[in-house]
CSV table of N, CA and C in Angstrom, one decimal:
chain,number,residue,atom,x,y,z
A,1,MET,N,2.7,2.4,-8.5
A,1,MET,CA,2.4,1.3,-7.7
A,1,MET,C,3.4,1.4,-6.5
A,2,LYS,N,2.9,1.3,-5.3
A,2,LYS,CA,3.7,1.3,-4.1
A,2,LYS,C,4.3,-0.1,-3.9
A,3,LEU,N,5.6,-0.2,-3.7
A,3,LEU,CA,6.2,-1.5,-3.6
A,3,LEU,C,6.6,-1.9,-2.2
A,4,GLN,N,7.1,-0.9,-1.5
A,4,GLN,CA,7.6,-1.2,-0.1
A,4,GLN,C,6.9,-0.4,0.9
A,5,PRO,N,6.1,-1.1,1.8
A,5,PRO,CA,5.3,-0.3,2.7
A,5,PRO,C,6.2,0.4,3.8
A,6,ASP,N,7.2,-0.2,4.2
A,6,ASP,CA,8.1,0.4,5.2
A,6,ASP,C,9.5,0.4,4.7
A,7,ARG,N,10.3,1.3,5.2
A,7,ARG,CA,11.7,1.4,4.9
A,7,ARG,C,12.4,0.2,5.5
A,8,ILE,N,13.3,-0.5,4.7
A,8,ILE,CA,14.1,-1.6,5.2
A,8,ILE,C,15.3,-0.9,5.8
A,9,GLU,N,15.5,-1.1,7.1
A,9,GLU,CA,16.6,-0.4,7.7
A,9,GLU,C,18.0,-0.8,7.2
A,10,GLY,N,18.8,0.2,6.8
A,10,GLY,CA,20.2,0.0,6.4
A,10,GLY,C,20.4,-0.4,5.0
A,11,VAL,N,19.3,-0.5,4.2
A,11,VAL,CA,19.5,-0.8,2.8
A,11,VAL,C,18.6,0.1,1.9
A,12,ASN,N,19.0,0.2,0.6
A,12,ASN,CA,18.2,0.9,-0.3
A,12,ASN,C,17.0,0.0,-0.7
A,13,ALA,N,15.8,0.6,-0.9
A,13,ALA,CA,14.6,-0.2,-1.3
A,13,ALA,C,13.8,0.6,-2.3
A,14,VAL,N,13.2,-0.1,-3.2
A,14,VAL,CA,12.3,0.5,-4.2
A,14,VAL,C,11.0,0.7,-3.5
A,15,SER,N,10.6,2.0,-3.4
A,15,SER,CA,9.4,2.3,-2.6
A,15,SER,C,8.2,2.6,-3.6
A,16,GLY,N,8.4,2.8,-4.8
A,16,GLY,CA,7.3,3.0,-5.8
A,16,GLY,C,7.8,3.0,-7.2
A,17,LEU,N,6.8,2.7,-8.1
A,17,LEU,CA,7.2,2.7,-9.5
A,17,LEU,C,5.9,3.2,-10.3
A,18,ILE,N,6.2,4.1,-11.2
A,18,ILE,CA,5.2,4.6,-12.2
A,18,ILE,C,5.9,4.6,-13.5
A,19,PRO,N,5.1,4.7,-14.6
A,19,PRO,CA,5.8,4.7,-15.9
A,19,PRO,C,6.8,5.9,-16.0
A,20,GLY,N,8.0,5.6,-16.3
A,20,GLY,CA,9.1,6.6,-16.5
A,20,GLY,C,9.7,7.1,-15.2
A,21,ALA,N,9.4,6.5,-14.1
A,21,ALA,CA,10.0,7.0,-12.8
A,21,ALA,C,9.9,5.9,-11.8
A,22,VAL,N,10.9,5.9,-10.9
A,22,VAL,CA,11.0,4.9,-9.8
A,22,VAL,C,11.4,5.7,-8.5
A,23,SER,N,10.9,5.3,-7.4
A,23,SER,CA,11.2,5.9,-6.1
A,23,SER,C,12.0,4.9,-5.3
A,24,ILE,N,13.2,5.5,-4.9
A,24,ILE,CA,14.1,4.7,-4.0
A,24,ILE,C,14.2,5.4,-2.7
A,25,ASN,N,13.8,4.7,-1.6
A,25,ASN,CA,13.7,5.3,-0.3
A,25,ASN,C,12.9,6.6,-0.3
A,26,GLY,N,11.9,6.7,-1.1
A,26,GLY,CA,11.0,7.8,-1.1
A,26,GLY,C,11.5,8.9,-2.0
A,27,ILE,N,12.6,8.8,-2.7
A,27,ILE,CA,13.2,9.8,-3.6
A,27,ILE,C,12.9,9.4,-5.0
A,28,VAL,N,12.2,10.2,-5.8
A,28,VAL,CA,11.8,9.9,-7.2
A,28,VAL,C,13.0,10.1,-8.1
A,29,HIS,N,13.2,9.1,-9.0
A,29,HIS,CA,14.2,9.2,-10.1
A,29,HIS,C,13.5,9.0,-11.4
A,30,ARG,N,13.8,9.9,-12.3
A,30,ARG,CA,13.2,9.8,-13.7
A,30,ARG,C,14.1,9.4,-14.8
A,31,GLN,N,15.3,9.0,-14.4
A,31,GLN,CA,16.3,8.6,-15.4
A,31,GLN,C,16.8,7.2,-14.9
A,32,SER,N,17.4,6.4,-15.8
A,32,SER,CA,17.9,5.1,-15.5
A,32,SER,C,18.9,5.2,-14.4
A,33,ILE,N,18.9,4.2,-13.4
A,33,ILE,CA,19.7,4.3,-12.3
A,33,ILE,C,20.2,2.9,-11.9
A,34,VAL,N,21.3,2.9,-11.1
A,34,VAL,CA,21.8,1.7,-10.5
A,34,VAL,C,21.6,1.8,-9.0
A,35,VAL,N,21.0,0.8,-8.4
A,35,VAL,CA,20.7,0.9,-7.0
A,35,VAL,C,21.4,-0.3,-6.3
A,36,PRO,N,22.5,0.1,-5.6
A,36,PRO,CA,23.2,-1.0,-4.8
A,36,PRO,C,22.4,-1.2,-3.5
A,37,TRP,N,22.7,-2.4,-2.9
A,37,TRP,CA,22.0,-2.7,-1.6
A,37,TRP,C,22.2,-1.7,-0.5
A,38,GLN,N,23.4,-1.0,-0.5
A,38,GLN,CA,23.7,0.0,0.4
A,38,GLN,C,24.4,1.1,-0.3
A,39,GLY,N,24.4,2.3,0.2
A,39,GLY,CA,25.2,3.4,-0.4
A,39,GLY,C,24.3,4.2,-1.4
A,40,GLU,N,25.0,5.0,-2.2
A,40,GLU,CA,24.4,6.0,-3.0
A,40,GLU,C,23.8,5.4,-4.3
A,41,VAL,N,22.6,5.8,-4.6
A,41,VAL,CA,22.0,5.5,-5.9
A,41,VAL,C,22.8,6.2,-7.0
A,42,VAL,N,23.1,5.5,-8.1
A,42,VAL,CA,24.0,6.0,-9.1
A,42,VAL,C,23.2,6.2,-10.4
A,43,PRO,N,23.4,7.4,-11.0
A,43,PRO,CA,22.7,7.6,-12.3
A,43,PRO,C,23.4,6.6,-13.3
A,44,TRP,N,22.6,6.0,-14.2
A,44,TRP,CA,23.1,5.1,-15.2
A,44,TRP,C,22.9,5.8,-16.5
A,45,ARG,N,23.9,6.2,-17.1
A,45,ARG,CA,23.8,7.1,-18.3
A,45,ARG,C,23.5,6.3,-19.6
A,46,VAL,N,22.2,5.8,-19.5
A,46,VAL,CA,21.7,5.1,-20.7
A,46,VAL,C,20.2,5.3,-20.7
A,47,GLU,N,19.7,5.7,-21.9
A,47,GLU,CA,18.2,5.9,-22.0
A,47,GLU,C,17.5,4.8,-22.7
A,48,ARG,N,18.1,4.1,-23.7
A,48,ARG,CA,17.4,3.1,-24.4
A,48,ARG,C,18.2,1.8,-24.3
A,49,PHE,N,17.5,0.7,-24.4
A,49,PHE,CA,18.1,-0.6,-24.4
A,49,PHE,C,19.2,-0.7,-25.5
A,50,GLU,N,18.9,-0.2,-26.6
A,50,GLU,CA,19.8,-0.3,-27.8
A,50,GLU,C,21.1,0.5,-27.5
A,51,ASP,N,21.1,1.3,-26.6
A,51,ASP,CA,22.3,2.1,-26.3
A,51,ASP,C,23.2,1.5,-25.2
A,52,LEU,N,22.8,0.3,-24.7
A,52,LEU,CA,23.7,-0.4,-23.7
A,52,LEU,C,25.0,-0.8,-24.2
A,53,THR,N,26.0,-0.7,-23.4
A,53,THR,CA,27.4,-1.2,-23.8
A,53,THR,C,27.9,-2.0,-22.6
A,54,ALA,N,29.0,-2.7,-22.8
A,54,ALA,CA,29.7,-3.4,-21.8
A,54,ALA,C,30.1,-2.5,-20.6
A,55,GLU,N,30.4,-1.2,-20.9
A,55,GLU,CA,30.8,-0.3,-19.9
A,55,GLU,C,29.7,0.0,-18.9
A,56,HIS,N,28.5,-0.1,-19.3
A,56,HIS,CA,27.3,0.1,-18.4
A,56,HIS,C,27.3,-1.0,-17.4
A,57,PHE,N,27.6,-2.2,-17.8
A,57,PHE,CA,27.6,-3.4,-16.9
A,57,PHE,C,28.9,-3.4,-16.1
A,58,SER,N,30.0,-2.9,-16.6
A,58,SER,CA,31.3,-2.8,-15.9
A,58,SER,C,31.1,-1.9,-14.7
A,59,ALA,N,30.4,-0.8,-14.8
A,59,ALA,CA,30.1,0.1,-13.7
A,59,ALA,C,29.4,-0.7,-12.6
A,60,ILE,N,28.5,-1.6,-12.9
A,60,ILE,CA,27.8,-2.3,-11.9
A,60,ILE,C,28.7,-3.4,-11.3
A,61,ALA,N,29.6,-4.0,-12.1
A,61,ALA,CA,30.5,-5.0,-11.6
A,61,ALA,C,31.5,-4.4,-10.6
A,62,ALA,N,31.8,-3.1,-10.8
A,62,ALA,CA,32.7,-2.4,-9.9
A,62,ALA,C,32.2,-2.3,-8.5
A,63,LEU,N,30.9,-2.5,-8.3
A,63,LEU,CA,30.3,-2.4,-7.0
A,63,LEU,C,30.4,-3.7,-6.2
A,64,SER,N,30.9,-4.8,-6.8
A,64,SER,CA,31.2,-6.1,-6.2
A,64,SER,C,29.9,-6.7,-5.6
A,65,PRO,N,28.8,-6.7,-6.3
A,65,PRO,CA,27.6,-7.3,-5.8
A,65,PRO,C,27.7,-8.9,-5.8
A,66,GLU,N,26.8,-9.5,-5.0
A,66,GLU,CA,26.6,-10.9,-5.0
A,66,GLU,C,25.9,-11.3,-6.3
A,67,LEU,N,24.9,-10.5,-6.7
A,67,LEU,CA,24.2,-10.7,-7.9
A,67,LEU,C,23.6,-9.4,-8.4
A,68,VAL,N,23.2,-9.4,-9.7
A,68,VAL,CA,22.7,-8.2,-10.3
A,68,VAL,C,21.3,-8.6,-10.9
A,69,ILE,N,20.4,-7.7,-10.7
A,69,ILE,CA,19.1,-7.7,-11.4
A,69,ILE,C,19.0,-6.6,-12.4
A,70,PHE,N,18.7,-7.0,-13.7
A,70,PHE,CA,18.6,-6.0,-14.7
A,70,PHE,C,17.2,-5.8,-15.1
A,71,GLY,N,16.7,-4.6,-14.9
A,71,GLY,CA,15.3,-4.2,-15.4
A,71,GLY,C,15.4,-3.6,-16.7
A,72,SER,N,14.9,-4.3,-17.7
A,72,SER,CA,15.1,-3.9,-19.1
A,72,SER,C,14.1,-2.9,-19.7
A,73,GLY,N,13.2,-2.4,-18.9
A,73,GLY,CA,12.2,-1.5,-19.3
A,73,GLY,C,10.8,-2.1,-19.2
A,74,ASP,N,9.8,-1.7,-20.0
A,74,ASP,CA,8.5,-2.1,-20.0
A,74,ASP,C,8.3,-3.6,-20.3
A,75,ARG,N,9.2,-4.1,-21.1
A,75,ARG,CA,9.2,-5.5,-21.5
A,75,ARG,C,10.6,-6.1,-21.3
A,76,ILE,N,10.6,-7.4,-21.2
A,76,ILE,CA,11.9,-8.1,-21.0
A,76,ILE,C,12.6,-8.2,-22.3
A,77,ARG,N,13.9,-7.8,-22.2
A,77,ARG,CA,14.8,-7.8,-23.4
A,77,ARG,C,16.2,-8.3,-22.8
A,78,PHE,N,16.8,-9.2,-23.4
A,78,PHE,CA,18.0,-9.8,-22.9
A,78,PHE,C,19.2,-9.2,-23.6
A,79,PRO,N,20.2,-8.6,-22.8
A,79,PRO,CA,21.4,-8.1,-23.3
A,79,PRO,C,22.3,-9.3,-23.8
A,80,SER,N,23.1,-9.1,-24.8
A,80,SER,CA,23.9,-10.1,-25.4
A,80,SER,C,25.0,-10.5,-24.4
A,81,PRO,N,25.6,-11.7,-24.4
A,81,PRO,CA,26.7,-12.1,-23.5
A,81,PRO,C,27.9,-11.1,-23.6
A,82,ALA,N,28.1,-10.5,-24.8
A,82,ALA,CA,29.2,-9.6,-24.9
A,82,ALA,C,29.0,-8.4,-24.0
A,83,LEU,N,27.8,-7.9,-23.9
A,83,LEU,CA,27.5,-6.8,-23.0
A,83,LEU,C,27.7,-7.2,-21.5
A,84,LEU,N,27.4,-8.4,-21.2
A,84,LEU,CA,27.4,-8.9,-19.8
A,84,LEU,C,28.8,-9.4,-19.4
A,85,ARG,N,29.8,-9.4,-20.3
A,85,ARG,CA,31.1,-9.9,-20.1
A,85,ARG,C,31.7,-9.4,-18.8
A,86,PRO,N,31.6,-8.1,-18.4
A,86,PRO,CA,32.2,-7.7,-17.1
A,86,PRO,C,31.7,-8.4,-15.9
A,87,LEU,N,30.4,-8.7,-15.9
A,87,LEU,CA,29.8,-9.5,-14.8
A,87,LEU,C,30.2,-11.0,-14.9
A,88,ILE,N,30.2,-11.5,-16.1
A,88,ILE,CA,30.5,-12.9,-16.3
A,88,ILE,C,32.0,-13.2,-15.9
A,89,ASP,N,32.9,-12.3,-16.2
A,89,ASP,CA,34.3,-12.4,-15.9
A,89,ASP,C,34.5,-12.4,-14.4
A,90,GLN,N,33.7,-11.7,-13.6
A,90,GLN,CA,33.8,-11.7,-12.2
A,90,GLN,C,32.9,-12.7,-11.5
A,91,ARG,N,32.3,-13.5,-12.3
A,91,ARG,CA,31.4,-14.6,-11.8
A,91,ARG,C,30.2,-14.0,-10.9
A,92,ILE,N,29.7,-12.9,-11.4
A,92,ILE,CA,28.6,-12.2,-10.7
A,92,ILE,C,27.3,-12.7,-11.5
A,93,GLY,N,26.4,-13.3,-10.8
A,93,GLY,CA,25.2,-13.7,-11.4
A,93,GLY,C,24.3,-12.5,-11.8
A,94,ILE,N,23.6,-12.7,-12.9
A,94,ILE,CA,22.7,-11.7,-13.4
A,94,ILE,C,21.4,-12.3,-13.9
A,95,GLU,N,20.3,-11.6,-13.5
A,95,GLU,CA,18.9,-12.0,-13.9
A,95,GLU,C,18.3,-10.8,-14.7
A,96,THR,N,17.7,-11.1,-15.8
A,96,THR,CA,17.1,-10.0,-16.6
A,96,THR,C,15.6,-10.2,-16.5
A,97,MET,N,14.9,-9.1,-16.3
A,97,MET,CA,13.4,-9.1,-16.3
A,97,MET,C,12.9,-7.7,-16.6
A,98,ASP,N,11.6,-7.5,-16.7
A,98,ASP,CA,11.1,-6.2,-17.0
A,98,ASP,C,11.3,-5.4,-15.7
A,99,THR,N,11.3,-4.0,-15.8
A,99,THR,CA,11.7,-3.2,-14.7
A,99,THR,C,10.8,-3.4,-13.5
A,100,ALA,N,9.5,-3.5,-13.7
A,100,ALA,CA,8.6,-3.7,-12.5
A,100,ALA,C,9.0,-5.0,-11.7
A,101,ALA,N,9.2,-6.1,-12.5
A,101,ALA,CA,9.6,-7.3,-11.8
A,101,ALA,C,11.0,-7.2,-11.2
A,102,ALA,N,11.9,-6.5,-11.8
A,102,ALA,CA,13.2,-6.3,-11.2
A,102,ALA,C,13.1,-5.5,-9.9
A,103,CYS,N,12.2,-4.5,-9.8
A,103,CYS,CA,12.1,-3.8,-8.6
A,103,CYS,C,11.6,-4.7,-7.5
A,104,ARG,N,10.6,-5.5,-7.7
A,104,ARG,CA,10.0,-6.4,-6.7
A,104,ARG,C,11.1,-7.4,-6.3
A,105,THR,N,11.8,-8.0,-7.2
A,105,THR,CA,12.8,-9.0,-6.9
A,105,THR,C,13.9,-8.4,-6.1
A,106,TYR,N,14.4,-7.2,-6.5
A,106,TYR,CA,15.4,-6.6,-5.8
A,106,TYR,C,15.0,-6.4,-4.3
A,107,ASN,N,13.8,-5.9,-4.1
A,107,ASN,CA,13.4,-5.6,-2.7
A,107,ASN,C,13.4,-6.9,-1.9
A,108,VAL,N,12.9,-8.0,-2.4
A,108,VAL,CA,13.0,-9.3,-1.7
A,108,VAL,C,14.4,-9.7,-1.4
A,109,LEU,N,15.3,-9.6,-2.3
A,109,LEU,CA,16.7,-10.0,-2.1
A,109,LEU,C,17.3,-9.1,-1.0
A,110,VAL,N,17.2,-7.8,-1.1
A,110,VAL,CA,17.9,-7.0,-0.1
A,110,VAL,C,17.2,-7.2,1.3
A,111,SER,N,15.9,-7.5,1.4
A,111,SER,CA,15.3,-7.7,2.6
A,111,SER,C,15.8,-9.0,3.3
A,112,GLU,N,16.3,-9.9,2.5
A,112,GLU,CA,16.9,-11.1,3.0
A,112,GLU,C,18.4,-10.9,3.3
A,113,GLY,N,18.9,-9.7,3.1
A,113,GLY,CA,20.3,-9.5,3.4
A,113,GLY,C,21.3,-9.8,2.3
A,114,ARG,N,20.8,-9.9,1.1
A,114,ARG,CA,21.7,-10.2,-0.1
A,114,ARG,C,22.3,-8.9,-0.6
A,115,ARG,N,23.5,-9.0,-1.0
A,115,ARG,CA,24.3,-7.9,-1.6
A,115,ARG,C,23.9,-7.8,-3.1
A,116,ALA,N,22.7,-7.3,-3.3
A,116,ALA,CA,22.1,-7.2,-4.7
A,116,ALA,C,22.2,-5.8,-5.2
A,117,VAL,N,22.4,-5.7,-6.5
A,117,VAL,CA,22.3,-4.4,-7.2
A,117,VAL,C,21.3,-4.6,-8.3
A,118,VAL,N,20.5,-3.5,-8.5
A,118,VAL,CA,19.5,-3.5,-9.6
A,118,VAL,C,19.9,-2.4,-10.5
A,119,GLY,N,20.0,-2.7,-11.8
A,119,GLY,CA,20.1,-1.7,-12.9
A,119,GLY,C,18.8,-1.5,-13.5
A,120,LEU,N,18.2,-0.3,-13.4
A,120,LEU,CA,16.9,0.0,-13.9
A,120,LEU,C,16.9,0.9,-15.1
A,121,LEU,N,16.4,0.3,-16.2
A,121,LEU,CA,16.3,1.1,-17.5
A,121,LEU,C,14.9,1.7,-17.5
A,122,LEU,N,14.9,3.1,-17.4
A,122,LEU,CA,13.6,3.8,-17.3
A,122,LEU,C,13.2,4.4,-18.6
A,123,GLY,N,14.1,4.5,-19.6
A,123,GLY,CA,13.8,5.1,-20.9
A,123,GLY,C,13.2,4.1,-21.8
A,124,GLY,N,13.1,4.5,-23.1
A,124,GLY,CA,12.4,3.7,-24.1
A,124,GLY,C,13.1,2.5,-24.5
């Protein structure tokens, strides 16, 4: 599914999504990633929702975003508050949704100039 018809100048945007892969600025990624509003797309070393740890969210918090969108895979699954503690402690808002919805929401936020980060779980 194509998500972003045109490149949003100066920010990272999700340009497409298919099962098991996402395209950021036209570059296909087949592993879980963290996409900041600007800068480099970062590999997120987690394959399954069950493998998430607080350290995964700590890496996102280190980017100092205004808010975080978490794409939990094909279906919505909510991480425990203990996993989200690094974001909560820094008062960074987080929204959880399935990966497709997370991609769409992230694009809207960055197109509005928000300092958003999306963590996309692409594995099982």
